[in-house]
mmCIF file of C-alpha atoms in Angstrom:
data_model
loop_
_atom_site.group_PDB
_atom_site.id
_atom_site.type_symbol
_atom_site.label_atom_id
_atom_site.label_comp_id
_atom_site.label_asym_id
_atom_site.label_seq_id
_atom_site.Cartn_x
_atom_site.Cartn_y
_atom_site.Cartn_z
ATOM 1 C CA LEU A 1 -19.363 20.485 48.793
ATOM 2 C CA GLY A 2 -16.083 21.000 48.342
ATOM 3 C CA SER A 3 -14.758 19.956 44.285
ATOM 4 C CA ALA A 4 -12.797 16.982 43.455
ATOM 5 C CA PRO A 5 -9.596 16.440 43.416
ATOM 6 C CA ALA A 6 -7.125 17.301 39.919
ATOM 7 C CA TRP A 7 -5.993 14.116 37.890
ATOM 8 C CA GLY A 8 -2.876 13.501 40.022
ATOM 9 C CA ALA A 9 -3.513 15.288 42.825
ATOM 10 C CA GLY A 10 -1.018 14.828 46.416
ATOM 11 C CA VAL A 11 1.011 12.910 43.841
ATOM 12 C CA PRO A 12 5.098 14.071 43.147
ATOM 13 C CA PRO A 13 4.852 16.160 39.604
ATOM 14 C CA LYS A 14 7.423 13.905 38.474
ATOM 15 C CA THR A 15 4.958 10.480 38.627
ATOM 16 C CA ARG A 16 2.178 12.012 38.222
ATOM 17 C CA ALA A 17 3.629 13.089 34.483
ATOM 18 C CA MET A 18 4.715 8.926 34.380
ATOM 19 C CA SER A 19 1.725 7.770 35.399
ATOM 20 C CA PHE A 20 0.494 10.350 32.676
ATOM 21 C CA ALA A 21 2.550 9.231 29.919
ATOM 22 C CA ALA A 22 2.203 5.492 31.244
ATOM 23 C CA ASN A 23 -1.757 5.964 30.587
ATOM 24 C CA LEU A 24 -0.567 7.181 26.078
ATOM 25 C CA THR A 25 0.711 4.995 26.417
ATOM 26 C CA LYS A 26 -1.424 1.963 27.288
ATOM 27 C CA ILE A 27 -4.291 4.057 25.111
ATOM 28 C CA VAL A 28 -1.441 3.519 22.113
ATOM 29 C CA ALA A 29 -1.370 0.062 22.412
ATOM 30 C CA GLY A 30 -4.420 -0.363 22.581
ATOM 31 C CA LYS A 31 -6.023 1.430 19.907
ATOM 32 C CA LYS A 32 -3.056 -0.526 17.819
ATOM 33 C CA SER A 33 -4.423 -3.928 19.292
ATOM 34 C CA GLU A 34 -7.947 -2.561 17.865
ATOM 35 C CA ILE A 35 -6.949 -1.693 14.615
ATOM 36 C CA ALA A 36 -5.197 -5.901 14.409
ATOM 37 C CA ASP A 37 -8.760 -6.808 15.259
ATOM 38 C CA ARG A 38 -10.250 -4.894 12.745
ATOM 39 C CA GLU A 39 -7.114 -6.257 10.180
ATOM 40 C CA LYS A 40 -8.969 -9.547 10.703
ATOM 41 C CA ILE A 41 -12.232 -8.947 10.653
ATOM 42 C CA ALA A 42 -11.590 -7.386 7.124
ATOM 43 C CA GLN A 43 -9.471 -10.337 6.192
ATOM 44 C CA SER A 44 -12.558 -12.533 6.285
ATOM 45 C CA TRP A 45 -13.981 -10.548 3.720
ATOM 46 C CA LYS A 46 -11.384 -10.362 1.162
ATOM 47 C CA ASP A 47 -10.586 -13.619 0.867
ATOM 48 C CA LYS A 48 -14.203 -14.281 0.281
ATOM 49 C CA GLU A 49 -14.638 -11.741 -1.977
ATOM 50 C CA ALA A 50 -10.957 -13.202 -3.949
ATOM 51 C CA LYS A 51 -13.124 -16.152 -4.468
ATOM 52 C CA LEU A 52 -16.675 -14.263 -5.119
ATOM 53 C CA LEU A 53 -14.747 -12.630 -7.816
ATOM 54 C CA GLU A 54 -13.089 -16.191 -9.710
ATOM 55 C CA GLU A 55 -16.616 -17.422 -9.709
ATOM 56 C CA ALA A 56 -18.554 -14.466 -10.806
ATOM 57 C CA VAL A 57 -15.627 -13.795 -13.409
ATOM 58 C CA ASN A 58 -15.839 -18.046 -14.516
ATOM 59 C CA LEU A 59 -19.696 -17.181 -14.548
ATOM 60 C CA PHE A 60 -19.118 -14.396 -17.538
ATOM 61 C CA LYS A 61 -16.641 -16.260 -19.248
ATOM 62 C CA SER A 62 -19.529 -18.900 -19.502
ATOM 63 C CA ARG A 63 -21.300 -16.364 -20.935
ATOM 64 C CA CYS A 64 -19.056 -15.405 -23.493
ATOM 65 C CA VAL A 65 -18.471 -18.780 -24.895
ATOM 66 C CA LYS A 66 -22.565 -18.724 -25.695
ATOM 67 C CA GLU A 67 -22.006 -15.646 -28.160
ATOM 68 C CA ALA A 68 -18.877 -17.159 -29.305
ATOM 69 C CA GLU A 69 -21.694 -20.357 -29.901
ATOM 70 C CA LEU A 70 -23.899 -17.824 -31.849
ATOM 71 C CA GLN A 71 -20.898 -16.383 -33.884
ATOM 72 C CA LYS A 72 -20.864 -13.622 -32.098
ATOM 73 C CA THR A 73 -17.799 -11.639 -31.285
ATOM 74 C CA ASP A 74 -19.291 -9.268 -28.075
ATOM 75 C CA ALA A 75 -21.370 -9.645 -25.384
ATOM 76 C CA THR A 76 -22.513 -7.609 -22.276
ATOM 77 C CA ILE A 77 -23.721 -8.948 -19.416
ATOM 78 C CA SER A 78 -24.780 -7.508 -16.044
ATOM 79 C CA PHE A 79 -22.389 -7.999 -13.383
ATOM 80 C CA GLU A 80 -25.424 -7.698 -10.526
ATOM 81 C CA VAL A 81 -27.253 -11.035 -12.338
ATOM 82 C CA ILE A 82 -23.739 -12.613 -12.629
ATOM 83 C CA THR A 83 -23.434 -11.560 -8.389
ATOM 84 C CA ARG A 84 -26.648 -13.597 -8.241
ATOM 85 C CA GLU A 85 -26.172 -16.770 -10.314
ATOM 86 C CA THR A 86 -23.210 -16.818 -7.451
ATOM 87 C CA PRO A 87 -23.897 -19.226 -4.215
ATOM 88 C CA ASP A 88 -22.396 -18.259 -1.749
ATOM 89 C CA PHE A 89 -22.826 -14.332 -2.578
ATOM 90 C CA PRO A 90 -24.402 -12.136 -0.138
ATOM 91 C CA LYS A 91 -27.788 -11.921 -0.285
ATOM 92 C CA ARG A 92 -30.113 -9.084 -0.805
ATOM 93 C CA ILE A 93 -33.449 -7.840 0.626
ATOM 94 C CA LEU A 94 -35.860 -5.657 -0.375
ATOM 95 C CA THR A 95 -36.947 -3.125 2.670
ATOM 96 C CA ASP A 96 -38.922 0.521 1.001
ATOM 97 C CA SER A 97 -37.941 0.130 -2.637
ATOM 98 C CA THR A 98 -33.978 -0.377 -1.143
ATOM 99 C CA TYR A 99 -32.170 -3.574 -1.364
ATOM 100 C CA PHE A 100 -30.242 -4.350 1.780
ATOM 101 C CA VAL A 101 -27.857 -6.976 2.052
ATOM 102 C CA ASP A 102 -30.153 -9.775 4.245
ATOM 103 C CA SER A 103 -27.070 -11.918 5.016
ATOM 104 C CA TRP A 104 -24.058 -12.282 4.121
ATOM 105 C CA PRO A 105 -21.796 -15.508 3.028
ATOM 106 C CA ASN A 106 -20.361 -18.181 5.786
ATOM 107 C CA GLY A 107 -17.105 -16.609 7.838
ATOM 108 C CA THR A 108 -17.998 -12.838 6.479
ATOM 109 C CA THR A 109 -20.269 -10.047 8.381
ATOM 110 C CA ALA A 110 -20.937 -7.028 7.624
ATOM 111 C CA GLU A 111 -18.627 -5.522 10.215
ATOM 112 C CA SER A 112 -16.055 -7.605 8.471
ATOM 113 C CA TRP A 113 -17.398 -6.072 5.030
ATOM 114 C CA PHE A 114 -17.438 -1.937 6.520
ATOM 115 C CA TYR A 115 -13.796 -2.272 7.215
ATOM 116 C CA ALA A 116 -12.435 -4.322 3.964
ATOM 117 C CA THR A 117 -13.646 -1.179 2.086
ATOM 118 C CA ARG A 118 -14.101 1.738 4.575
ATOM 119 C CA GLY A 119 -10.659 1.428 5.734
ATOM 120 C CA VAL A 120 -9.804 -0.362 9.197
ATOM 121 C CA ASN A 121 -9.610 3.737 10.777
ATOM 122 C CA SER A 122 -13.291 3.617 10.201
ATOM 123 C CA SER A 123 -15.950 3.487 12.550
ATOM 124 C CA TRP A 124 -17.735 1.055 12.467
ATOM 125 C CA SER A 125 -21.656 1.366 14.036
ATOM 126 C CA PRO A 126 -23.013 -2.473 14.031
ATOM 127 C CA GLY A 127 -26.006 -3.360 13.015
ATOM 128 C CA ALA A 128 -26.625 -0.295 10.619
ATOM 129 C CA PRO A 129 -28.449 -1.847 7.542
ATOM 130 C CA ILE A 130 -25.615 -2.068 3.835
ATOM 131 C CA LEU A 131 -27.390 -1.355 0.345
ATOM 132 C CA PHE A 132 -26.082 -4.173 -2.024
ATOM 133 C CA ALA A 133 -25.564 -1.119 -4.618
ATOM 134 C CA GLU A 134 -22.067 -0.506 -2.767
ATOM 135 C CA VAL A 135 -21.379 -4.291 -2.076
ATOM 136 C CA LEU A 136 -22.130 -4.823 -5.610
ATOM 137 C CA GLN A 137 -20.417 -1.115 -6.375
ATOM 138 C CA ALA A 138 -17.432 -2.115 -4.623
ATOM 139 C CA MET A 139 -16.796 -5.148 -6.153
ATOM 140 C CA LEU A 140 -17.133 -3.956 -9.783
ATOM 141 C CA PRO A 141 -13.667 -2.730 -10.683
ATOM 142 C CA LYS A 142 -12.179 -5.337 -9.536
ATOM 143 C CA PHE A 143 -14.569 -7.325 -11.053
ATOM 144 C CA VAL A 144 -13.785 -5.624 -14.510
ATOM 145 C CA GLU A 145 -10.039 -5.864 -14.114
ATOM 146 C CA ARG A 146 -10.005 -9.363 -13.682
ATOM 147 C CA VAL A 147 -11.925 -9.425 -16.966
ATOM 148 C CA LYS A 148 -10.083 -6.734 -18.414
ATOM 149 C CA ASP A 149 -7.214 -9.868 -17.791
ATOM 150 C CA LEU A 150 -9.311 -12.527 -19.536
ATOM 151 C CA GLY A 151 -7.158 -10.564 -22.814
ATOM 152 C CA PHE A 152 -10.303 -8.812 -25.254
ATOM 153 C CA GLN A 153 -10.077 -6.207 -27.650
ATOM 154 C CA GLU A 154 -11.765 -4.089 -26.074
ATOM 155 C CA CYS A 155 -13.423 -3.967 -22.519
ATOM 156 C CA ASN A 156 -15.956 -1.117 -21.390
ATOM 157 C CA HIS A 157 -17.624 -0.859 -17.723
ATOM 158 C CA GLU A 158 -20.882 0.967 -19.084
ATOM 159 C CA ALA A 159 -21.681 4.197 -17.352
ATOM 160 C CA GLY A 160 -24.656 4.443 -14.463
ATOM 161 C CA THR A 161 -25.054 0.365 -15.110
ATOM 162 C CA TRP A 162 -24.123 -3.194 -13.767
ATOM 163 C CA LYS A 163 -22.886 -4.106 -17.193
ATOM 164 C CA VAL A 164 -19.625 -5.095 -18.447
ATOM 165 C CA ALA A 165 -18.792 -4.792 -22.745
ATOM 166 C CA VAL A 166 -16.052 -6.774 -23.834
ATOM 167 C CA CYS A 167 -15.977 -8.581 -27.834
ATOM 168 C CA TRP A 168 -13.573 -10.320 -29.235
ATOM 169 C CA PRO A 169 -11.452 -10.792 -33.117
ATOM 170 C CA ASN A 170 -14.036 -12.124 -35.621
ATOM 171 C CA PRO A 171 -12.011 -14.733 -37.569
ATOM 172 C CA ASP A 172 -13.816 -13.448 -41.022
ATOM 173 C CA GLU A 173 -11.097 -10.270 -40.114
ATOM 174 C CA ASN A 174 -8.207 -11.682 -39.221
ATOM 175 C CA SER A 175 -7.837 -14.115 -41.841
ATOM 176 C CA ALA A 176 -9.491 -11.336 -44.726
ATOM 177 C CA GLU A 177 -6.406 -9.361 -42.898
ATOM 178 C CA LYS A 178 -3.790 -12.931 -43.518
ATOM 179 C CA LYS A 179 -4.589 -13.039 -46.810
ATOM 180 C CA LYS A 180 -4.456 -8.979 -47.782
ATOM 181 C CA ARG A 181 -0.563 -9.569 -45.977
ATOM 182 C CA ARG A 182 -0.415 -12.672 -48.500
ATOM 183 C CA ARG A 183 -1.104 -10.570 -51.174
ATOM 184 C CA GLU A 184 2.358 -7.637 -50.468
#
């Protein structure tokens, strides 16, 4: 049995080197194209996520209004509970005591979420289940930042939970401070 000739055997060295370099160029071009495709895939989740976060913030604001109507000056609200009330949010399914994403909003996929959160250079395994908690955990800091932008006195994520606690000024304290300033 003879062994196979080496790559480029019988080809002049200069031609062999140029052919090898041309092959490397093709590899680079292919990888760049693959990354560009992944960026487009990831963008579909990023666009949907922005809309979902906007809806979640609106639900959060509604909850805060209800608390204010009860004359409260603070609220602690679960991001996870809000996501259940967000119509287009990814749906979850319980399997062996663990929640996984069961379905994705129209125009998005597990792959789009994966590349958007893990990066386009990460390796996606088609069919790999996505933990629902991972989706929440990836969105929670963005949600908290949007809530902070609403101007609360305090806004904190309660560690180890999906809860976000906020407080706003008490009108009685504001009027007491105004009276005190007038006396001075």
